[in-house]
Amino acid sequence: MTKTKDAIYAAPLQELIDFKFDERVVTVFPDMIQRSVPGYGMIISNIGILAGKYAQAGSHCYDLGCSLGAATLAMRQRINQPECSIIAVDNSPAMIERGRELLARDAGSTVPVTMVCADLQDVTVENASVVVLNFTLQFIPPAQRLELIQRIHAGLRPGGILILSEKIAFSEPERQHFHVELHHDFKRANGYSDLEISQKRSALENVMIPETLACHHERLKAAGFTSSEVWFQCFNFASLVAMK
């Protein structure tokens, strides 16, 4: 897939509006996510491996907040259970439209996939063995996050898993500064200017609210998960797997 370079914030903007997954972002999303999220490719690959290990016959696997469907495709390539299907959900029509085009090109698996344009909070999770929230929960208002995780837990089969990837925060100011600066250095090394970094950070400030790992672990426990483990972390980005 040819990547269009992300230059959304390359020039000074007279008015900074809140970030949203519109047509502009869809066009550059593969480039944006690879240059902005440390270890993104590794996370996607290992979501596929985790799905291959934990998907159960006759169950659903969910990719909630699927964007263009990278995690969906990774799961599809690894799942080898009979009568197992994937349901991919995103509330951006542009993301779903482009995601369906990419899915149509994937001839390497026969696992059925349904891509749904909907608010993930309106989706009923049922008969699930794997649920993925890949950099999705951070865009849900904090007061609504526990209810979503509880609904996911309720819809999972025993032995099912939730894969939760998030940008994380740190309670200690020194650690927070350390990881933020390293993330900015990562973005600079990938060609983003200080202006781009600053403008995007401002655009995300009101719509993406990171939390500490302790907060995520506590919420997962409160929702009923028996355990949660960090399986990946690079700077202030992490992925956890929670078991039912």
Coordinates of C-alpha atoms in Angstrom, one line a residue:
M1 CA 0.0 0.0 0.0
T2 CA 1.5 3.4 -1.1
K3 CA 1.7 5.8 1.8
T4 CA 0.8 9.5 1.3
K5 CA 3.0 11.7 3.5
D6 CA 1.4 13.3 6.5
A7 CA 1.7 17.1 6.2
I8 CA -1.5 18.1 7.9
Y9 CA 0.2 20.2 10.5
A10 CA 3.3 21.2 8.4
A11 CA 2.2 24.8 7.8
P12 CA 1.1 27.3 10.5
L13 CA -2.7 27.1 11.0
Q14 CA -4.7 30.2 11.8
E15 CA -7.2 28.2 13.8
L16 CA -6.5 24.9 15.5
I17 CA -9.6 22.7 15.7
D18 CA -9.9 19.4 17.6
F19 CA -8.4 16.4 15.9
K20 CA -10.8 14.2 14.1
F21 CA -10.6 11.1 11.8
D22 CA -11.8 12.9 8.7
E23 CA -10.9 12.4 5.0
R24 CA -7.7 14.3 5.4
V25 CA -6.5 12.0 8.2
V26 CA -7.7 8.9 6.3
T27 CA -5.5 9.8 3.3
V28 CA -2.3 10.0 5.4
F29 CA -3.2 7.7 8.2
P30 CA -0.7 4.8 7.5
D31 CA 2.2 7.3 7.3
M32 CA 0.9 9.3 10.3
I33 CA 0.6 6.3 12.6
Q34 CA 3.9 4.7 11.7
R35 CA 5.8 8.0 12.3
S36 CA 3.9 8.9 15.5
V37 CA 3.5 5.7 17.5
P38 CA 6.7 3.9 18.5
G39 CA 6.5 0.1 17.8
Y40 CA 3.2 0.4 15.9
G41 CA 4.1 -2.3 13.4
M42 CA 5.2 -4.7 16.1
I43 CA 2.0 -4.1 18.0
I44 CA -0.1 -4.9 14.9
S45 CA 1.9 -8.1 14.2
N46 CA 1.6 -9.4 17.7
I47 CA -2.2 -8.6 17.9
G48 CA -2.4 -11.2 15.1
I49 CA -0.3 -13.7 17.1
L50 CA -2.4 -13.2 20.2
A51 CA -5.6 -13.6 18.2
G52 CA -4.3 -16.8 16.6
K53 CA -3.6 -18.1 20.1
Y54 CA -6.8 -17.1 21.8
A55 CA -9.5 -17.1 19.1
Q56 CA -12.1 -19.8 19.8
A57 CA -14.1 -21.9 17.4
G58 CA -17.5 -20.5 16.6
S59 CA -16.8 -17.1 18.2
H60 CA -16.5 -13.5 17.2
C61 CA -13.3 -11.4 17.3
Y62 CA -13.9 -7.6 17.6
D63 CA -11.7 -4.7 16.4
L64 CA -13.3 -1.7 18.1
G65 CA -12.0 1.6 16.6
C66 CA -10.5 -0.3 13.7
S67 CA -9.5 2.7 11.6
L68 CA -8.3 1.2 8.3
G69 CA -8.4 -2.3 9.7
A70 CA -4.7 -3.0 10.3
A71 CA -5.4 -5.1 13.4
T72 CA -8.3 -6.7 11.7
L73 CA -6.1 -7.9 8.8
A74 CA -3.4 -9.1 11.2
M75 CA -6.0 -11.2 13.1
R76 CA -7.5 -12.5 9.9
Q77 CA -4.1 -13.8 8.8
R78 CA -3.5 -15.7 12.0
I79 CA -6.9 -17.0 13.1
N80 CA -7.2 -20.7 12.3
Q81 CA -10.4 -21.7 14.1
P82 CA -13.6 -22.9 12.4
E83 CA -16.6 -20.7 12.2
C84 CA -14.7 -17.7 13.7
S85 CA -15.5 -14.3 12.3
I86 CA -14.2 -10.7 12.8
I87 CA -16.3 -7.7 13.4
A88 CA -14.5 -4.4 12.8
V89 CA -16.1 -1.1 14.0
D90 CA -15.3 2.5 13.5
N91 CA -17.4 5.7 13.7
S92 CA -15.5 7.4 10.7
P93 CA -17.3 6.7 7.4
A94 CA -14.1 7.6 5.6
M95 CA -12.1 5.1 7.5
I96 CA -14.7 2.3 7.0
E97 CA -14.9 3.0 3.3
R98 CA -11.2 2.9 2.8
G99 CA -10.9 -0.1 5.1
R100 CA -13.3 -2.1 3.0
E101 CA -11.2 -1.3 -0.1
L102 CA -8.1 -2.7 1.7
L103 CA -10.0 -5.7 2.9
A104 CA -11.2 -6.5 -0.6
R105 CA -7.5 -6.8 -1.6
D106 CA -6.7 -9.3 1.1
A107 CA -6.9 -12.7 -0.5
G108 CA -4.7 -14.5 2.0
S109 CA -7.5 -15.6 4.4
T110 CA -11.1 -16.8 4.3
V111 CA -12.0 -15.7 7.8
P112 CA -15.1 -13.6 7.3
V113 CA -14.9 -9.9 8.2
T114 CA -17.8 -7.5 8.7
M115 CA -16.8 -3.8 8.8
V116 CA -19.4 -1.6 10.6
C117 CA -19.6 2.2 10.6
A118 CA -21.0 2.9 14.1
D119 CA -20.1 4.3 17.5
L120 CA -18.4 1.5 19.3
Q121 CA -20.4 2.3 22.5
D122 CA -23.5 1.4 20.6
V123 CA -22.2 -2.0 19.6
T124 CA -23.2 -5.1 21.5
V125 CA -20.2 -7.4 22.1
E126 CA -21.3 -11.0 22.3
N127 CA -19.9 -14.5 21.9
A128 CA -16.4 -13.0 21.8
S129 CA -13.1 -14.7 22.3
V130 CA -10.8 -11.7 21.3
V131 CA -11.6 -8.0 21.6
V132 CA -9.1 -5.3 20.4
L133 CA -9.1 -1.7 21.5
N134 CA -6.0 -0.5 19.7
F135 CA -5.4 3.2 20.6
T136 CA -9.2 3.6 20.9
L137 CA -10.1 3.9 24.6
Q138 CA -8.0 7.1 24.9
F139 CA -10.6 8.9 22.7
I140 CA -13.5 7.8 24.9
P141 CA -14.5 10.3 27.7
P142 CA -12.9 9.0 30.9
A143 CA -16.2 8.8 32.8
Q144 CA -17.5 6.4 30.1
R145 CA -14.5 4.0 30.0
L146 CA -15.4 1.7 32.8
E147 CA -18.8 1.0 31.4
L148 CA -17.3 0.1 28.0
I149 CA -14.8 -2.2 29.5
Q150 CA -17.5 -3.9 31.6
R151 CA -19.6 -4.5 28.5
I152 CA -16.6 -6.0 26.7
H153 CA -15.9 -8.3 29.7
A154 CA -19.6 -9.4 29.7
G155 CA -19.5 -10.2 26.0
L156 CA -16.3 -12.3 26.2
R157 CA -16.3 -16.1 26.6
P158 CA -14.4 -17.6 29.5
G159 CA -10.7 -17.7 28.4
G160 CA -11.2 -14.7 26.1
I161 CA -8.9 -11.8 26.0
L162 CA -9.0 -8.0 25.6
I163 CA -6.0 -6.4 23.9
L164 CA -5.7 -2.8 25.0
S165 CA -3.2 -0.4 23.4
E166 CA -2.9 3.1 24.7
K167 CA -0.7 6.2 24.9
I168 CA 0.0 6.3 28.6
A169 CA 0.6 9.0 31.2
F170 CA 2.9 9.0 34.3
S171 CA 1.9 10.3 37.7
E172 CA 5.5 11.5 38.5
P173 CA 6.3 14.8 36.6
E174 CA 9.9 13.7 36.0
R175 CA 8.8 10.5 34.3
Q176 CA 6.1 12.2 32.3
H177 CA 8.6 14.7 31.0
F178 CA 11.2 12.0 30.2
H179 CA 8.8 9.9 28.1
V180 CA 7.1 12.9 26.4
E181 CA 10.5 14.3 25.3
L182 CA 11.6 10.9 24.0
H183 CA 8.4 10.6 22.0
H184 CA 9.0 14.0 20.5
D185 CA 12.5 13.0 19.6
F186 CA 11.1 9.9 18.0
K187 CA 8.7 12.1 15.9
R188 CA 11.6 14.4 15.0
A189 CA 13.7 11.5 13.9
N190 CA 10.8 10.5 11.6
G191 CA 10.7 13.9 9.9
Y192 CA 8.2 15.8 11.9
S193 CA 9.0 19.5 12.6
D194 CA 8.6 21.2 16.0
L195 CA 5.7 23.1 14.5
E196 CA 4.0 19.9 13.4
I197 CA 4.5 18.3 16.8
S198 CA 3.2 21.4 18.6
Q199 CA 0.1 21.9 16.4
K200 CA -0.9 18.2 16.5
R201 CA -0.5 18.1 20.3
S202 CA -2.8 21.1 20.7
A203 CA -5.3 19.5 18.3
L204 CA -5.4 16.3 20.4
E205 CA -5.4 18.0 23.8
N206 CA -9.2 17.9 24.2
V207 CA -10.0 14.7 22.4
M208 CA -7.3 12.2 23.5
I209 CA -6.8 11.8 27.3
P210 CA -4.1 9.3 28.3
E211 CA -4.1 7.6 31.7
T212 CA -1.5 5.8 33.8
L213 CA -0.9 2.1 33.6
A214 CA -2.1 1.7 37.2
C215 CA -5.4 3.3 36.2
H216 CA -5.8 0.8 33.3
H217 CA -5.0 -2.2 35.5
E218 CA -7.4 -1.0 38.2
R219 CA -10.2 -0.5 35.7
L220 CA -9.7 -3.9 34.1
K221 CA -9.8 -5.5 37.6
A222 CA -13.0 -3.6 38.5
A223 CA -14.6 -4.8 35.2
G224 CA -14.0 -8.4 36.2
F225 CA -10.8 -9.4 34.3
T226 CA -8.8 -11.9 36.3
S227 CA -5.4 -10.5 35.2
S228 CA -3.8 -7.9 33.0
E229 CA -0.3 -7.8 31.7
V230 CA 1.8 -5.2 29.8
W231 CA 3.2 -7.1 26.9
F232 CA 4.6 -4.1 25.0
Q233 CA 5.9 -0.7 26.0
C234 CA 8.0 1.9 24.2
F235 CA 8.3 5.3 25.7
N236 CA 4.7 6.5 26.6
F237 CA 2.9 3.9 24.4
A238 CA 1.9 0.5 25.8
S239 CA -0.2 -2.5 25.1
L240 CA -1.9 -4.8 27.6
V241 CA -3.7 -8.1 27.4
A242 CA -6.4 -8.8 29.9
M243 CA -7.8 -12.3 30.6
K244 CA -11.3 -13.4 31.4

